[in-house]
Amino acid sequence: MRIGLLGTGNVARTLAHRWRAAGHDVLLGSRRPRERGGLGLAVAGLDETAAHAEVLVNATPGGVSLDLLRSIGAPALAGTLLIDVGVGLSDDFSTLTHPNNSLGELIQEAFPLTPVVKTLCTMDATTMVAPGDLTEPGTVFLSGDDPEAKATTGKLLTDLGWPVSSQLDIGGITTARGQEHFAFLFMGIAGGVGSHTFNVKVVTRP
Ligand SMILES: NC(=O)c1ccc[n+]([C@@H]2O[C@H](COP(=O)([O-])OP(=O)(O)OC[C@H]3O[C@@H](n4cnc5c(N)ncnc54)[C@H](OP(=O)(O)O)[C@@H]3O)[C@@H](O)[C@H]2O)c1
């Protein structure tokens, strides 16, 4: 698929390398593409990246993502699946920028013709693309209102190494709130285990 990733940071680059290795046509979207040479990945401006994408991934700081998407504009994003990995946190990681809401919901509300799927934001970038390196993959969550968009996202998660049995659809885009607010528990667990490279697993009664 043609995958555009907004952002040239840790998450965007990590996902792009893995999806490219799986055979996808990936393009990173930057505010300053001419300054982003040497990443070993194709980089373009934000508008060009959105135009390229069948699937667009938001991997920008959650507090600025809505403004960035608005600068691209709703017409350019209409009909494009948007996978949102962003979490809005203050610079010192002490507060959420959307404490009574979620970035995923706000994007869906602002861009009703763009199906939004929230996923992967409950783990470190390393784990996003290498769940098989853990003792077991654990659980990756999907939130979104559009079943087809979630099915496509599930296939792209499989390409990152996530078995279907690890992918848990937790409901509509309102459930993105739980994924984003997990950030605080993530930081607590990271402190407890002394590493950011871990995942959580949902277990049930047999
Ligand atoms: N790092 C993780 O392991 C992790 C895990 C879960 C969720 N997340 C979420 O995923 C998103 C990306 O995380 P990341 O670690 O890849 O972040 P990062 O390394 O800081 O990269 C963010 C990228 O966004 C672009 N950007 C656009 N507007 C920006 C602005 N106003 N300020 C700074 N950068 C801006 C930048 O690319 P250009 O300068 O080229 O435009 C930058 O490289 C965040 O929302 C984060 O909360 C990260």
PDB file of C-alpha atoms and ligand atoms in Angstrom:
ATOM      1  CA  MET A   1       0.000   0.000   0.000  1.00  0.00           C
ATOM      2  CA  ARG A   2       1.036   3.631  -0.303  1.00  0.00           C
ATOM      3  CA  ILE A   3       1.642   4.674   3.310  1.00  0.00           C
ATOM      4  CA  GLY A   4       2.349   8.275   4.291  1.00  0.00           C
ATOM      5  CA  LEU A   5       3.629   9.019   7.781  1.00  0.00           C
ATOM      6  CA  LEU A   6       3.315  12.517   9.208  1.00  0.00           C
ATOM      7  CA  GLY A   7       6.428  13.215  11.269  1.00  0.00           C
ATOM      8  CA  THR A   8      10.048  12.178  10.857  1.00  0.00           C
ATOM      9  CA  GLY A   9      10.683  11.241  14.489  1.00  0.00           C
ATOM     10  CA  ASN A  10      11.212   8.019  16.320  1.00  0.00           C
ATOM     11  CA  VAL A  11       7.786   6.475  15.656  1.00  0.00           C
ATOM     12  CA  ALA A  12       7.448   7.547  12.018  1.00  0.00           C
ATOM     13  CA  ARG A  13      10.911   6.270  11.079  1.00  0.00           C
ATOM     14  CA  THR A  14      10.550   2.995  12.984  1.00  0.00           C
ATOM     15  CA  LEU A  15       7.180   2.180  11.405  1.00  0.00           C
ATOM     16  CA  ALA A  16       8.310   3.305   7.954  1.00  0.00           C
ATOM     17  CA  HIS A  17      11.377   1.021   7.923  1.00  0.00           C
ATOM     18  CA  ARG A  18       9.317  -1.983   8.977  1.00  0.00           C
ATOM     19  CA  TRP A  19       6.477  -1.381   6.520  1.00  0.00           C
ATOM     20  CA  ARG A  20       8.947  -0.744   3.700  1.00  0.00           C
ATOM     21  CA  ALA A  21      10.626  -4.062   4.506  1.00  0.00           C
ATOM     22  CA  ALA A  22       7.171  -5.658   4.249  1.00  0.00           C
ATOM     23  CA  GLY A  23       6.844  -4.281   0.703  1.00  0.00           C
ATOM     24  CA  HIS A  24       4.865  -1.079   1.194  1.00  0.00           C
ATOM     25  CA  ASP A  25       5.576   2.212  -0.558  1.00  0.00           C
ATOM     26  CA  VAL A  26       6.340   4.580   2.345  1.00  0.00           C
ATOM     27  CA  LEU A  27       6.831   8.338   2.428  1.00  0.00           C
ATOM     28  CA  LEU A  28       7.579  10.469   5.478  1.00  0.00           C
ATOM     29  CA  GLY A  29       5.894  13.874   5.750  1.00  0.00           C
ATOM     30  CA  SER A  30       7.886  16.728   7.257  1.00  0.00           C
ATOM     31  CA  ARG A  31       7.396  20.426   7.899  1.00  0.00           C
ATOM     32  CA  ARG A  32      10.958  20.854   6.606  1.00  0.00           C
ATOM     33  CA  PRO A  33      11.592  18.038   4.117  1.00  0.00           C
ATOM     34  CA  ARG A  34      14.770  19.632   2.718  1.00  0.00           C
ATOM     35  CA  GLU A  35      16.361  19.389   6.170  1.00  0.00           C
ATOM     36  CA  ARG A  36      15.458  15.723   6.583  1.00  0.00           C
ATOM     37  CA  GLY A  37      17.855  14.076   4.145  1.00  0.00           C
ATOM     38  CA  GLY A  38      19.976  11.174   5.315  1.00  0.00           C
ATOM     39  CA  LEU A  39      17.188   9.283   7.055  1.00  0.00           C
ATOM     40  CA  GLY A  40      17.397   6.480   4.510  1.00  0.00           C
ATOM     41  CA  LEU A  41      13.722   7.033   3.751  1.00  0.00           C
ATOM     42  CA  ALA A  42      11.842   9.160   1.227  1.00  0.00           C
ATOM     43  CA  VAL A  43      10.707  12.472   2.755  1.00  0.00           C
ATOM     44  CA  ALA A  44       8.307  15.058   1.331  1.00  0.00           C
ATOM     45  CA  GLY A  45       6.189  17.933   2.576  1.00  0.00           C
ATOM     46  CA  LEU A  46       3.020  17.301   4.544  1.00  0.00           C
ATOM     47  CA  ASP A  47       0.637  18.011   1.636  1.00  0.00           C
ATOM     48  CA  GLU A  48       2.572  15.828  -0.775  1.00  0.00           C
ATOM     49  CA  THR A  49       2.672  13.009   1.759  1.00  0.00           C
ATOM     50  CA  ALA A  50      -1.073  13.201   2.319  1.00  0.00           C
ATOM     51  CA  ALA A  51      -1.639  13.155  -1.452  1.00  0.00           C
ATOM     52  CA  HIS A  52       0.601  10.073  -1.790  1.00  0.00           C
ATOM     53  CA  ALA A  53      -1.117   8.112   0.945  1.00  0.00           C
ATOM     54  CA  GLU A  54      -3.806   5.475   0.750  1.00  0.00           C
ATOM     55  CA  VAL A  55      -3.111   5.190   4.466  1.00  0.00           C
ATOM     56  CA  LEU A  56      -1.831   8.158   6.439  1.00  0.00           C
ATOM     57  CA  VAL A  57      -0.246   7.703   9.873  1.00  0.00           C
ATOM     58  CA  ASN A  58      -0.183  10.533  12.383  1.00  0.00           C
ATOM     59  CA  ALA A  59       3.129  10.299  14.252  1.00  0.00           C
ATOM     60  CA  THR A  60       3.419  13.923  15.363  1.00  0.00           C
ATOM     61  CA  PRO A  61       3.252  15.349  18.905  1.00  0.00           C
ATOM     62  CA  GLY A  62      -0.381  14.994  19.980  1.00  0.00           C
ATOM     63  CA  GLY A  63      -0.687  18.600  21.092  1.00  0.00           C
ATOM     64  CA  VAL A  64      -0.025  19.896  17.564  1.00  0.00           C
ATOM     65  CA  SER A  65      -1.489  17.096  15.431  1.00  0.00           C
ATOM     66  CA  LEU A  66      -4.902  18.690  14.883  1.00  0.00           C
ATOM     67  CA  ASP A  67      -3.385  21.954  13.664  1.00  0.00           C
ATOM     68  CA  LEU A  68      -1.067  20.056  11.311  1.00  0.00           C
ATOM     69  CA  LEU A  69      -3.951  18.048   9.888  1.00  0.00           C
ATOM     70  CA  ARG A  70      -6.042  21.215   9.513  1.00  0.00           C
ATOM     71  CA  SER A  71      -3.181  22.780   7.557  1.00  0.00           C
ATOM     72  CA  ILE A  72      -3.402  19.861   5.094  1.00  0.00           C
ATOM     73  CA  GLY A  73      -7.173  20.326   4.983  1.00  0.00           C
ATOM     74  CA  ALA A  74     -10.230  18.103   5.097  1.00  0.00           C
ATOM     75  CA  PRO A  75     -10.678  17.806   1.289  1.00  0.00           C
ATOM     76  CA  ALA A  76      -7.156  16.386   0.901  1.00  0.00           C
ATOM     77  CA  LEU A  77      -7.815  13.842   3.651  1.00  0.00           C
ATOM     78  CA  ALA A  78     -11.338  12.780   2.655  1.00  0.00           C
ATOM     79  CA  GLY A  79     -11.527   9.029   2.097  1.00  0.00           C
ATOM     80  CA  THR A  80      -7.980   8.366   3.346  1.00  0.00           C
ATOM     81  CA  LEU A  81      -7.590   5.990   6.275  1.00  0.00           C
ATOM     82  CA  LEU A  82      -5.848   7.830   9.106  1.00  0.00           C
ATOM     83  CA  ILE A  83      -4.021   5.679  11.647  1.00  0.00           C
ATOM     84  CA  ASP A  84      -3.406   7.818  14.708  1.00  0.00           C
ATOM     85  CA  VAL A  85      -0.526   6.848  16.963  1.00  0.00           C
ATOM     86  CA  GLY A  86      -0.255  10.245  18.655  1.00  0.00           C
ATOM     87  CA  VAL A  87      -0.593  11.026  22.342  1.00  0.00           C
ATOM     88  CA  GLY A  88      -0.831  14.602  23.557  1.00  0.00           C
ATOM     89  CA  LEU A  89       1.410  15.096  26.581  1.00  0.00           C
ATOM     90  CA  SER A  90       2.965  18.184  28.104  1.00  0.00           C
ATOM     91  CA  ASP A  91       6.736  18.581  27.670  1.00  0.00           C
ATOM     92  CA  ASP A  92       7.398  17.161  31.142  1.00  0.00           C
ATOM     93  CA  PHE A  93       4.978  14.228  30.482  1.00  0.00           C
ATOM     94  CA  SER A  94       2.943  15.233  33.570  1.00  0.00           C
ATOM     95  CA  THR A  95      -0.372  16.164  31.906  1.00  0.00           C
ATOM     96  CA  LEU A  96      -2.430  15.183  28.886  1.00  0.00           C
ATOM     97  CA  THR A  97      -3.255  17.874  26.337  1.00  0.00           C
ATOM     98  CA  HIS A  98      -6.744  16.308  25.975  1.00  0.00           C
ATOM     99  CA  PRO A  99      -7.500  15.233  29.553  1.00  0.00           C
ATOM    100  CA  ASN A 100     -11.272  14.897  29.114  1.00  0.00           C
ATOM    101  CA  ASN A 101     -11.188  13.680  25.550  1.00  0.00           C
ATOM    102  CA  SER A 102      -8.762  12.100  23.108  1.00  0.00           C
ATOM    103  CA  LEU A 103      -6.823  13.167  20.064  1.00  0.00           C
ATOM    104  CA  GLY A 104      -8.355  10.276  18.116  1.00  0.00           C
ATOM    105  CA  GLU A 105     -11.902  11.464  18.820  1.00  0.00           C
ATOM    106  CA  LEU A 106     -11.055  15.081  18.038  1.00  0.00           C
ATOM    107  CA  ILE A 107      -9.483  14.145  14.713  1.00  0.00           C
ATOM    108  CA  GLN A 108     -12.516  12.030  13.782  1.00  0.00           C
ATOM    109  CA  GLU A 109     -14.849  14.884  14.737  1.00  0.00           C
ATOM    110  CA  ALA A 110     -12.843  17.434  12.726  1.00  0.00           C
ATOM    111  CA  PHE A 111     -12.501  15.144   9.676  1.00  0.00           C
ATOM    112  CA  PRO A 112     -15.767  13.176   9.398  1.00  0.00           C
ATOM    113  CA  LEU A 113     -14.925  11.890   5.894  1.00  0.00           C
ATOM    114  CA  THR A 114     -11.592  10.451   7.070  1.00  0.00           C
ATOM    115  CA  PRO A 115     -11.922   7.137   8.921  1.00  0.00           C
ATOM    116  CA  VAL A 116      -9.653   7.273  11.973  1.00  0.00           C
ATOM    117  CA  VAL A 117      -8.195   4.233  13.738  1.00  0.00           C
ATOM    118  CA  LYS A 118      -6.284   4.664  16.963  1.00  0.00           C
ATOM    119  CA  THR A 119      -3.684   2.007  17.657  1.00  0.00           C
ATOM    120  CA  LEU A 120      -0.101   1.271  18.786  1.00  0.00           C
ATOM    121  CA  CYS A 121       0.057   4.242  21.186  1.00  0.00           C
ATOM    122  CA  THR A 122       0.117   2.042  24.299  1.00  0.00           C
ATOM    123  CA  MET A 123       3.705   0.904  23.735  1.00  0.00           C
ATOM    124  CA  ASP A 124       7.192   2.101  22.865  1.00  0.00           C
ATOM    125  CA  ALA A 125       8.198   2.451  19.201  1.00  0.00           C
ATOM    126  CA  THR A 126      10.575  -0.515  19.535  1.00  0.00           C
ATOM    127  CA  THR A 127       7.718  -2.779  20.547  1.00  0.00           C
ATOM    128  CA  MET A 128       5.407  -1.442  17.804  1.00  0.00           C
ATOM    129  CA  VAL A 129       7.524  -3.213  15.186  1.00  0.00           C
ATOM    130  CA  ALA A 130       9.021  -6.094  17.164  1.00  0.00           C
ATOM    131  CA  PRO A 131       6.364  -7.626  19.424  1.00  0.00           C
ATOM    132  CA  GLY A 132       7.935 -11.018  18.729  1.00  0.00           C
ATOM    133  CA  ASP A 133      11.071  -9.961  20.616  1.00  0.00           C
ATOM    134  CA  LEU A 134       9.123  -9.932  23.901  1.00  0.00           C
ATOM    135  CA  THR A 135       8.456 -13.107  25.877  1.00  0.00           C
ATOM    136  CA  GLU A 136       5.077 -12.942  24.077  1.00  0.00           C
ATOM    137  CA  PRO A 137       3.576 -10.153  21.960  1.00  0.00           C
ATOM    138  CA  GLY A 138       0.822  -9.116  24.366  1.00  0.00           C
ATOM    139  CA  THR A 139      -2.106  -6.999  23.175  1.00  0.00           C
ATOM    140  CA  VAL A 140      -2.404  -4.185  20.632  1.00  0.00           C
ATOM    141  CA  PHE A 141      -5.660  -2.226  20.756  1.00  0.00           C
ATOM    142  CA  LEU A 142      -7.741  -0.812  17.892  1.00  0.00           C
ATOM    143  CA  SER A 143     -10.357   1.948  18.274  1.00  0.00           C
ATOM    144  CA  GLY A 144     -12.408   3.290  15.389  1.00  0.00           C
ATOM    145  CA  ASP A 145     -15.890   3.678  13.948  1.00  0.00           C
ATOM    146  CA  ASP A 146     -15.235   2.198  10.486  1.00  0.00           C
ATOM    147  CA  PRO A 147     -14.996  -1.633  10.284  1.00  0.00           C
ATOM    148  CA  GLU A 148     -13.219  -1.586   6.904  1.00  0.00           C
ATOM    149  CA  ALA A 149     -10.631   0.881   8.215  1.00  0.00           C
ATOM    150  CA  LYS A 150     -10.030  -1.330  11.226  1.00  0.00           C
ATOM    151  CA  ALA A 151      -9.657  -4.407   9.001  1.00  0.00           C
ATOM    152  CA  THR A 152      -7.031  -2.631   6.851  1.00  0.00           C
ATOM    153  CA  THR A 153      -5.242  -1.449   9.990  1.00  0.00           C
ATOM    154  CA  GLY A 154      -5.254  -5.015  11.300  1.00  0.00           C
ATOM    155  CA  LYS A 155      -3.490  -6.220   8.123  1.00  0.00           C
ATOM    156  CA  LEU A 156      -0.864  -3.493   8.498  1.00  0.00           C
ATOM    157  CA  LEU A 157      -0.368  -4.524  12.130  1.00  0.00           C
ATOM    158  CA  THR A 158       0.185  -8.093  10.938  1.00  0.00           C
ATOM    159  CA  ASP A 159       2.892  -6.743   8.625  1.00  0.00           C
ATOM    160  CA  LEU A 160       4.578  -5.209  11.691  1.00  0.00           C
ATOM    161  CA  GLY A 161       4.623  -8.621  13.368  1.00  0.00           C
ATOM    162  CA  TRP A 162       1.365  -8.598  15.337  1.00  0.00           C
ATOM    163  CA  PRO A 163      -0.480 -11.933  15.250  1.00  0.00           C
ATOM    164  CA  VAL A 164      -4.224 -11.541  14.690  1.00  0.00           C
ATOM    165  CA  SER A 165      -4.740 -13.148  18.113  1.00  0.00           C
ATOM    166  CA  SER A 166      -2.926 -10.168  19.695  1.00  0.00           C
ATOM    167  CA  GLN A 167      -5.112  -7.541  18.013  1.00  0.00           C
ATOM    168  CA  LEU A 168      -8.034  -6.435  20.168  1.00  0.00           C
ATOM    169  CA  ASP A 169     -10.815  -4.273  18.710  1.00  0.00           C
ATOM    170  CA  ILE A 170     -12.067  -2.342  21.739  1.00  0.00           C
ATOM    171  CA  GLY A 171     -14.836  -0.463  19.934  1.00  0.00           C
ATOM    172  CA  GLY A 172     -15.549   2.936  18.434  1.00  0.00           C
ATOM    173  CA  ILE A 173     -13.273   5.941  18.334  1.00  0.00           C
ATOM    174  CA  THR A 174     -14.450   7.066  21.785  1.00  0.00           C
ATOM    175  CA  THR A 175     -12.381   4.180  23.178  1.00  0.00           C
ATOM    176  CA  ALA A 176      -9.246   5.964  21.934  1.00  0.00           C
ATOM    177  CA  ARG A 177      -9.502   7.858  25.198  1.00  0.00           C
ATOM    178  CA  GLY A 178      -8.522   4.757  27.138  1.00  0.00           C
ATOM    179  CA  GLN A 179      -5.531   4.079  24.897  1.00  0.00           C
ATOM    180  CA  GLU A 180      -4.211   7.624  25.178  1.00  0.00           C
ATOM    181  CA  HIS A 181      -4.804   7.927  28.914  1.00  0.00           C
ATOM    182  CA  PHE A 182      -2.879   4.679  29.366  1.00  0.00           C
ATOM    183  CA  ALA A 183       0.238   6.845  28.956  1.00  0.00           C
ATOM    184  CA  PHE A 184       0.485   7.363  32.689  1.00  0.00           C
ATOM    185  CA  LEU A 185       0.228   3.658  33.465  1.00  0.00           C
ATOM    186  CA  PHE A 186       2.811   3.026  30.725  1.00  0.00           C
ATOM    187  CA  MET A 187       5.249   5.337  32.491  1.00  0.00           C
ATOM    188  CA  GLY A 188       4.561   3.683  35.839  1.00  0.00           C
ATOM    189  CA  ILE A 189       5.144   0.201  34.440  1.00  0.00           C
ATOM    190  CA  ALA A 190       8.320   1.405  32.705  1.00  0.00           C
ATOM    191  CA  GLY A 191       9.582   2.605  36.065  1.00  0.00           C
ATOM    192  CA  GLY A 192       8.641  -0.702  37.670  1.00  0.00           C
ATOM    193  CA  VAL A 193      10.325  -2.940  35.114  1.00  0.00           C
ATOM    194  CA  GLY A 194      13.192  -0.536  34.425  1.00  0.00           C
ATOM    195  CA  SER A 195      12.606  -0.495  30.662  1.00  0.00           C
ATOM    196  CA  HIS A 196      10.291   0.986  28.024  1.00  0.00           C
ATOM    197  CA  THR A 197      10.437  -2.204  26.003  1.00  0.00           C
ATOM    198  CA  PHE A 198       7.472  -4.163  27.333  1.00  0.00           C
ATOM    199  CA  ASN A 199       3.822  -4.703  26.549  1.00  0.00           C
ATOM    200  CA  VAL A 200       0.656  -5.558  28.440  1.00  0.00           C
ATOM    201  CA  LYS A 201      -1.602  -8.514  27.654  1.00  0.00           C
ATOM    202  CA  VAL A 202      -5.353  -8.857  28.180  1.00  0.00           C
ATOM    203  CA  VAL A 203      -6.110 -12.222  29.801  1.00  0.00           C
ATOM    204  CA  THR A 204      -9.550 -13.699  30.375  1.00  0.00           C
ATOM    205  CA  ARG A 205     -11.102 -16.650  32.165  1.00  0.00           C
ATOM    206  CA  PRO A 206     -10.865 -19.781  29.966  1.00  0.00           C
TER     207      PRO A 206
HETATM  208  N1  LIG B   1       8.147   7.407  20.986  1.00  0.00           N
HETATM  209  C1  LIG B   1       7.337   6.435  21.325  1.00  0.00           C
HETATM  210  O1  LIG B   1       7.794   5.323  21.641  1.00  0.00           O
HETATM  211  C2  LIG B   1       5.840   6.648  21.300  1.00  0.00           C
HETATM  212  C3  LIG B   1       5.014   5.630  21.781  1.00  0.00           C
HETATM  213  C4  LIG B   1       3.633   5.792  21.718  1.00  0.00           C
HETATM  214  C5  LIG B   1       3.098   6.959  21.173  1.00  0.00           C
HETATM  215  N2  LIG B   1       3.942   7.941  20.744  1.00  0.00           N
HETATM  216  C6  LIG B   1       3.356   9.163  20.163  1.00  0.00           C
HETATM  217  O2  LIG B   1       3.677   9.189  18.777  1.00  0.00           O
HETATM  218  C7  LIG B   1       3.882  10.529  18.356  1.00  0.00           C
HETATM  219  C8  LIG B   1       5.283  10.652  17.751  1.00  0.00           C
HETATM  220  O3  LIG B   1       6.230  10.324  18.728  1.00  0.00           O
HETATM  221  P1  LIG B   1       7.804  10.391  18.423  1.00  0.00           P
HETATM  222  O4  LIG B   1       8.477   9.800  19.583  1.00  0.00           O
HETATM  223  O5  LIG B   1       8.080   9.873  17.056  1.00  0.00           O
HETATM  224  O6  LIG B   1       8.028  11.984  18.437  1.00  0.00           O
HETATM  225  P2  LIG B   1       9.286  12.770  17.884  1.00  0.00           P
HETATM  226  O7  LIG B   1      10.467  11.884  17.797  1.00  0.00           O
HETATM  227  O8  LIG B   1       9.365  14.024  18.684  1.00  0.00           O
HETATM  228  O9  LIG B   1       8.850  13.143  16.385  1.00  0.00           O
HETATM  229  C9  LIG B   1       7.719  13.910  16.111  1.00  0.00           C
HETATM  230  C10 LIG B   1       7.830  14.428  14.698  1.00  0.00           C
HETATM  231  O10 LIG B   1       6.677  15.235  14.427  1.00  0.00           O
HETATM  232  C11 LIG B   1       7.019  16.288  13.556  1.00  0.00           C
HETATM  233  N3  LIG B   1       6.408  17.533  14.069  1.00  0.00           N
HETATM  234  C12 LIG B   1       5.406  18.204  13.486  1.00  0.00           C
HETATM  235  N4  LIG B   1       5.074  19.290  14.200  1.00  0.00           N
HETATM  236  C13 LIG B   1       5.897  19.320  15.271  1.00  0.00           C
HETATM  237  C14 LIG B   1       6.046  20.217  16.361  1.00  0.00           C
HETATM  238  N5  LIG B   1       5.277  21.321  16.505  1.00  0.00           N
HETATM  239  N6  LIG B   1       6.992  19.931  17.281  1.00  0.00           N
HETATM  240  C15 LIG B   1       7.784  18.841  17.156  1.00  0.00           C
HETATM  241  N7  LIG B   1       7.686  17.963  16.130  1.00  0.00           N
HETATM  242  C16 LIG B   1       6.737  18.200  15.176  1.00  0.00           C
HETATM  243  C17 LIG B   1       8.541  16.389  13.502  1.00  0.00           C
HETATM  244  O11 LIG B   1       8.949  16.097  12.179  1.00  0.00           O
HETATM  245  P3  LIG B   1       9.453  17.318  11.215  1.00  0.00           P
HETATM  246  O12 LIG B   1      10.292  18.224  12.091  1.00  0.00           O
HETATM  247  O13 LIG B   1      10.252  16.653  10.160  1.00  0.00           O
HETATM  248  O14 LIG B   1       8.204  17.995  10.711  1.00  0.00           O
HETATM  249  C18 LIG B   1       9.031  15.334  14.473  1.00  0.00           C
HETATM  250  O15 LIG B   1      10.107  14.605  13.990  1.00  0.00           O
HETATM  251  C19 LIG B   1       3.673  11.410  19.580  1.00  0.00           C
HETATM  252  O16 LIG B   1       2.349  11.879  19.590  1.00  0.00           O
HETATM  253  C20 LIG B   1       3.906  10.447  20.735  1.00  0.00           C
HETATM  254  O17 LIG B   1       3.210  10.826  21.904  1.00  0.00           O
HETATM  255  C21 LIG B   1       5.295   7.816  20.790  1.00  0.00           C
END
